[in-house]
XYZ file of C-alpha atoms in Angstrom:
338
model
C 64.592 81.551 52.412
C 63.191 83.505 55.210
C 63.009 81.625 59.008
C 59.149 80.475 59.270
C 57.516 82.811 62.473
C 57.795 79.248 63.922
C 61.367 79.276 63.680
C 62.284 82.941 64.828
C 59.924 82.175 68.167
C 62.257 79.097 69.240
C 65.360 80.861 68.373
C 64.150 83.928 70.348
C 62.982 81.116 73.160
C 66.292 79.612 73.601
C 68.124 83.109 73.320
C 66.016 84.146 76.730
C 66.083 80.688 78.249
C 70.164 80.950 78.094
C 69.988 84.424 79.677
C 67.610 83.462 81.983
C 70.194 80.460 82.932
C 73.207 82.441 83.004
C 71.575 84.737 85.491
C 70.570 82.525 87.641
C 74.158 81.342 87.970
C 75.077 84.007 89.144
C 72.549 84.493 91.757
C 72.831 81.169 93.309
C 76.816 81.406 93.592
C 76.145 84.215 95.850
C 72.714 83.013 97.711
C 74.356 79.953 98.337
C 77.786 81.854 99.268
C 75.549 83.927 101.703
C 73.153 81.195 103.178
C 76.634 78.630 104.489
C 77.917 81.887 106.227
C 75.180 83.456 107.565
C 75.355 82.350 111.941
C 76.035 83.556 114.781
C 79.181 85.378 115.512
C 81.418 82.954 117.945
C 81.747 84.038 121.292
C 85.598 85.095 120.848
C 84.909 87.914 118.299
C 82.728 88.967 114.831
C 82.504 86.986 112.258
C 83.585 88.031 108.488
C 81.857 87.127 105.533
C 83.061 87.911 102.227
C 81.241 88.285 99.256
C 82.587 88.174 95.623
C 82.454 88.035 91.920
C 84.049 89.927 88.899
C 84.963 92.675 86.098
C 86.493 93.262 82.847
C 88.590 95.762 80.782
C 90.426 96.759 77.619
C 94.222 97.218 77.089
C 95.348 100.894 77.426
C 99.144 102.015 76.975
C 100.841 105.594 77.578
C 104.251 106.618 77.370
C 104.312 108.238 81.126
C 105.913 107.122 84.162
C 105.098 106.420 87.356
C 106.787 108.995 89.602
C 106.861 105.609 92.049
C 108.207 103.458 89.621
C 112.158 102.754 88.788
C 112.277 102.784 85.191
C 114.250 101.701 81.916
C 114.711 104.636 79.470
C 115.946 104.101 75.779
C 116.876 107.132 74.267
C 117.079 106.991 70.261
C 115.396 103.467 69.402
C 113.826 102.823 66.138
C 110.245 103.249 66.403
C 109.624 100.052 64.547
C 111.433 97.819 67.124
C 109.204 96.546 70.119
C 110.644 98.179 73.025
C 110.501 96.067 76.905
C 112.203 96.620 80.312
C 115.139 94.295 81.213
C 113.878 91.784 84.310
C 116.976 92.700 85.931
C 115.500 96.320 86.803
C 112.447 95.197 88.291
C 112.529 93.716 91.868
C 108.861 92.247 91.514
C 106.170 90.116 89.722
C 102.817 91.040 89.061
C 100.539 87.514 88.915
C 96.901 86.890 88.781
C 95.601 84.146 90.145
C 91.650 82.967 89.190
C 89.626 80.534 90.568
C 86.262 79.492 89.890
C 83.338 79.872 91.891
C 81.334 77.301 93.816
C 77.832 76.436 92.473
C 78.310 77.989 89.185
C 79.558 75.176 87.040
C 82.947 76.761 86.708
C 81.390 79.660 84.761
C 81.635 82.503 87.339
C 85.327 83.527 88.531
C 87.094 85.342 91.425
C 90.568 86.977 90.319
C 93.282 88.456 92.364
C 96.607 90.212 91.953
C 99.949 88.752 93.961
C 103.203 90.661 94.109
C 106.042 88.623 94.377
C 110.210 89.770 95.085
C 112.455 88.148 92.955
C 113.921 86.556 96.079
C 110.754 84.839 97.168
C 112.203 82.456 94.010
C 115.761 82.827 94.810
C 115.784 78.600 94.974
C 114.149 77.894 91.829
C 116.864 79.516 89.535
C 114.969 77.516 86.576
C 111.632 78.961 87.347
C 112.927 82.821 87.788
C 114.379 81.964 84.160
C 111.184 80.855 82.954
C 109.229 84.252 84.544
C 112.076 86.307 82.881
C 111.543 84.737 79.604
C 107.883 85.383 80.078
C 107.935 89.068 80.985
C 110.218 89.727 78.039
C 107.138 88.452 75.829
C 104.990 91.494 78.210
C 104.010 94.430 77.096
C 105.619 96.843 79.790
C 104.114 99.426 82.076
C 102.305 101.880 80.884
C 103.940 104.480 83.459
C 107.256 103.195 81.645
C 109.618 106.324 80.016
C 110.000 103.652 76.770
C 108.469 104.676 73.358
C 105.363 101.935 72.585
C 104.594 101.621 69.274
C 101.888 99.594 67.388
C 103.513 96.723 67.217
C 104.000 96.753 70.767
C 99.926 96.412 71.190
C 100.494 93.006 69.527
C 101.916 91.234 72.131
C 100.409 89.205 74.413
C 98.909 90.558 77.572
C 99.157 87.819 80.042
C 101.525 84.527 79.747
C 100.058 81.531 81.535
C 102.770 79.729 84.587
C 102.976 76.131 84.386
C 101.348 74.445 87.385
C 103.921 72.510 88.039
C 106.583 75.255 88.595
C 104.052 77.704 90.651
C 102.331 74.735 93.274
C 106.474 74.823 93.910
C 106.724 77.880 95.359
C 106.116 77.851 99.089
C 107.745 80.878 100.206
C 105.593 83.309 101.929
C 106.609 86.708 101.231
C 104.144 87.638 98.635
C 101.259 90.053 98.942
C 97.902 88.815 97.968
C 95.637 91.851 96.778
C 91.565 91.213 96.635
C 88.076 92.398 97.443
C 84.375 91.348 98.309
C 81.766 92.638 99.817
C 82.210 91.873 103.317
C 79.818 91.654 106.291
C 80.161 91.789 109.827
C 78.118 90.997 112.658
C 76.439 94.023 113.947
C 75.829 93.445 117.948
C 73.573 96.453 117.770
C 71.144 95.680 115.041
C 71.816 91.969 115.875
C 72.448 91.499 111.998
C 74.987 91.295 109.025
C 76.061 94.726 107.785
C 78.036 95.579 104.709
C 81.487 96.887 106.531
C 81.723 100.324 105.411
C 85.559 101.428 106.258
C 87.762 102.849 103.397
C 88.947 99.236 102.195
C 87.576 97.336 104.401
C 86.528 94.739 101.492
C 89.769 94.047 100.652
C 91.970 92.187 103.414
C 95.404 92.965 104.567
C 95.845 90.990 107.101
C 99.148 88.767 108.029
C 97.919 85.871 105.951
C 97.612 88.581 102.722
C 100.808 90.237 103.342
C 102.584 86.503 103.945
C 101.381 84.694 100.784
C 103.274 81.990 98.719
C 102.091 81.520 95.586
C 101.284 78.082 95.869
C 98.705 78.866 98.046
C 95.066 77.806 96.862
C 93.517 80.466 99.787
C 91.454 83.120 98.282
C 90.246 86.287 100.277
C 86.613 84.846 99.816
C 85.369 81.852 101.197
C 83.563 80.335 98.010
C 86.544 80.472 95.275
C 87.551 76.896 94.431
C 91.389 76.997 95.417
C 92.086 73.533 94.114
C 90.985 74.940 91.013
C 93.799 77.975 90.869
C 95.307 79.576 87.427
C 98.092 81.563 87.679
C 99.218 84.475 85.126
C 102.006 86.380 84.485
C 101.093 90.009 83.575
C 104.673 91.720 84.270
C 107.482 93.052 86.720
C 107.443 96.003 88.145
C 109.630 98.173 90.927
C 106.527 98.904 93.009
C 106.141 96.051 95.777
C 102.575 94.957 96.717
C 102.523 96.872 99.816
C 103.207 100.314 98.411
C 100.363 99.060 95.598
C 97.963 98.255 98.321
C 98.755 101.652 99.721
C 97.732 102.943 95.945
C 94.092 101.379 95.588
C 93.253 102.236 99.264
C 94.789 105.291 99.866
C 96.651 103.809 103.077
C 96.648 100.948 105.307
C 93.135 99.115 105.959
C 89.950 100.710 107.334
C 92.067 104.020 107.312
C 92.499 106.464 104.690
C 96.148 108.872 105.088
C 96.319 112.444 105.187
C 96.619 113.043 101.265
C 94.177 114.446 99.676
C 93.800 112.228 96.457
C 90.933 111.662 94.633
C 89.051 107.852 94.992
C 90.756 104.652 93.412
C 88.038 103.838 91.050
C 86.378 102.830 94.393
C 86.504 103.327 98.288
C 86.386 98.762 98.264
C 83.909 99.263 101.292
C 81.740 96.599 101.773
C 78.604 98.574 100.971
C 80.525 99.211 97.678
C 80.454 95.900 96.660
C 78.035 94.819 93.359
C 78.042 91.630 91.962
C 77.981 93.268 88.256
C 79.643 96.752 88.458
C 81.951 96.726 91.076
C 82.942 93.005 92.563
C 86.716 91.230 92.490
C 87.189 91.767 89.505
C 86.619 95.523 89.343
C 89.666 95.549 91.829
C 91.773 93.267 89.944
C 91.736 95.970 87.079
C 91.965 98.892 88.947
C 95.364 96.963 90.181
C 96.663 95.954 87.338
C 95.723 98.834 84.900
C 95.797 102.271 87.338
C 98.715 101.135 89.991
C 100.696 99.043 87.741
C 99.727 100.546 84.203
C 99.795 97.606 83.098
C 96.697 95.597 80.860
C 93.398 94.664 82.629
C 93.063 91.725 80.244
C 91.534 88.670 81.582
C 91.743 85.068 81.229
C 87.896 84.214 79.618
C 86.494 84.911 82.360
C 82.774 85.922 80.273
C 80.042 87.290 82.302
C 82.659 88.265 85.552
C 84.062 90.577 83.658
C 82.093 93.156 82.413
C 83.402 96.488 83.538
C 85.235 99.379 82.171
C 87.707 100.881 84.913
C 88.548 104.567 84.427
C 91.362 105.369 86.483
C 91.195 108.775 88.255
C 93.109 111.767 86.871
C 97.119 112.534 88.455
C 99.129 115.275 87.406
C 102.851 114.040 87.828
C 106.111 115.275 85.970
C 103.829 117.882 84.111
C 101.934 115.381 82.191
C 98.181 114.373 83.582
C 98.248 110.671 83.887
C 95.015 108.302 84.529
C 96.645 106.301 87.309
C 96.551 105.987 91.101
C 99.099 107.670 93.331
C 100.911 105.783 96.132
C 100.488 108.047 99.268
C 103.187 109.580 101.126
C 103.841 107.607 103.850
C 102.201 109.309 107.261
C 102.366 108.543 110.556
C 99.306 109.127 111.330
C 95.622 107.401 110.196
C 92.640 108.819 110.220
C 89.872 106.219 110.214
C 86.983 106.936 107.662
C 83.537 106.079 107.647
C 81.892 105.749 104.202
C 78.103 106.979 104.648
């Protein structure tokens, strides 16, 4: 039988009431993010703030490699057998790490990419078995020379590490890749401003470039570190410095010579958007257009919303969606986004 009008209206009411509660969520994680950071700058320098939240994407795979990328070719295989690349060939692994957010009931999230050498787990022969074992169960690269078929798309796109083996790992050469929209104290207009440098939103400082992985820090202040999830999306040749080189086009606050077109994003802090371009919008653009490999996230719902398109790159004849590592310069030219 047909809902009585009755019916329909408190349906419909509890539809927008939901709505209505999710976006509030979302606003008070970053009022009250805001409000506990907004003082005065200390007297020994300007104060930071970062901002945050999150973005979401599809699985995409092409047979093309990255021209900075090592790779594993297998000439004559069966297209009906999934194809991988041996861990041995790859000297790094791709993680993400989420947290939740604070004063958002653990439904908001903050993600991040780490890059970790093999060696920073050189001690822990057990747990580089275990991330071996895991990557072989990984779609790889997209950049890869290796023939993907459809049965390839049926693997998994992220294996979840065991607490217990990552809060192990204390060594601290990993490189911890992230954005939010960041503020600094303006002693002009005697105010916050959205930092506006190429990349200025995303740290690379020595705390980002010296990360272990069992560290619960996250490049924003309001991420709940004790909270962490780590996730194994891959290995790769490309280290996380050469990656952060990728998404920002060179080293923070400068852009290189190169002329390359944008990396989904310039990651200023005036860039930043809680719904279309936030954390998570740079966690895809890292995994999918400087790793090639899947932007698939960990249910992270309404922080993950967003399509990345990676920019157009014409390498070894072929025109690839991906982000190009710069050649390495000597010299930085400092831009400021308008």
């Amino acid at each position: 039988s047909t809902p009585s009008i009755a019916v329909q209206r408190f349906g419909g009411a509890l539809l927008m009431r939901f709505a209505g509660i999710t976006l509030a969520l979302l606003m008070l994680s970053h009022r009250s993010y805001v409000r506990e950071n907004q003082q005065q700058p200390s007297s020994n320098g300007l104060r930071s703030l970062q901002q945050q939240d999150e973005a979401r994407e599809e699985d995409r795979y092409l047979p093309y490699r990255h021209p900075h990328q090592r790779t594993v070719v297998r000439e004559n295989a069966a297209l009906d057998s999934p194809l991988v690349s041996e861990p041995s060939s790859k000297n790094y692994f791709i993680f993400l790490q989420k947290f939740p957010l604070q004063n958002s009931f653990k439904m908001l999230f903050h993600t991040e990419v780490v890059v970790c050498p093999r060696q920073a787990f050189a001690k822990d022969a057990h747990f580089l078995e275990s991330l071996d074992a895991l990557a072989l169960e990984l779609p790889p690269s997209s950049f890869d020379d290796i023939m993907i078929n459809k049965k390839a798309k049926k693997q998994i796109h992220f294996a979840v590490v065991a607490k217990n083996q990552w809060s192990a790992q204390s060594d601290p050469s990993c490189v911890q890749l992230g954005y939010g929209g960041k503020f600094d104290w303006s002693s002009v207009d005697h105010a916050y401003k959205f930092c506006s440098t190429a990349c200025c939103g995303s740290p690379h400082k020595n705390e980002n470039t010296n990360y272990a992985l069992n560290s619960h820090a996250a490049v924003i202040n309001n991420a709940m570190g004790e909270e962490k999830e780590v996730y194994l999306y891959g290995i790769s040749s490309m280290s996380g410095e050469d990656a952060y080189r990728a998404a920002c086009h060179g080293h923070m606050n400068a852009v290189e010579e190169d002329e390359l077109p944008v990396c989904v994003s310039n990651w200023t802090g005036k860039d930043y958007n809680a719904l279309t371009n936030n954390c998570n919008t740079f966690t895809s653009t890292v995994l999918k257009c400087v790793y090639g490999m899947s932007d698939s996230k960990p249910d992270l719902g309404v922080s993950d919303m967003v399509k990345v398109s990676c920019p157009e790159e014409k390498t070894n004849d072929k025109v690839v969606q991906m982000c190009a590592v710069p050649k390495k310069s000597t010299y930085f030219t400092p831009i400021e986004i308008m």
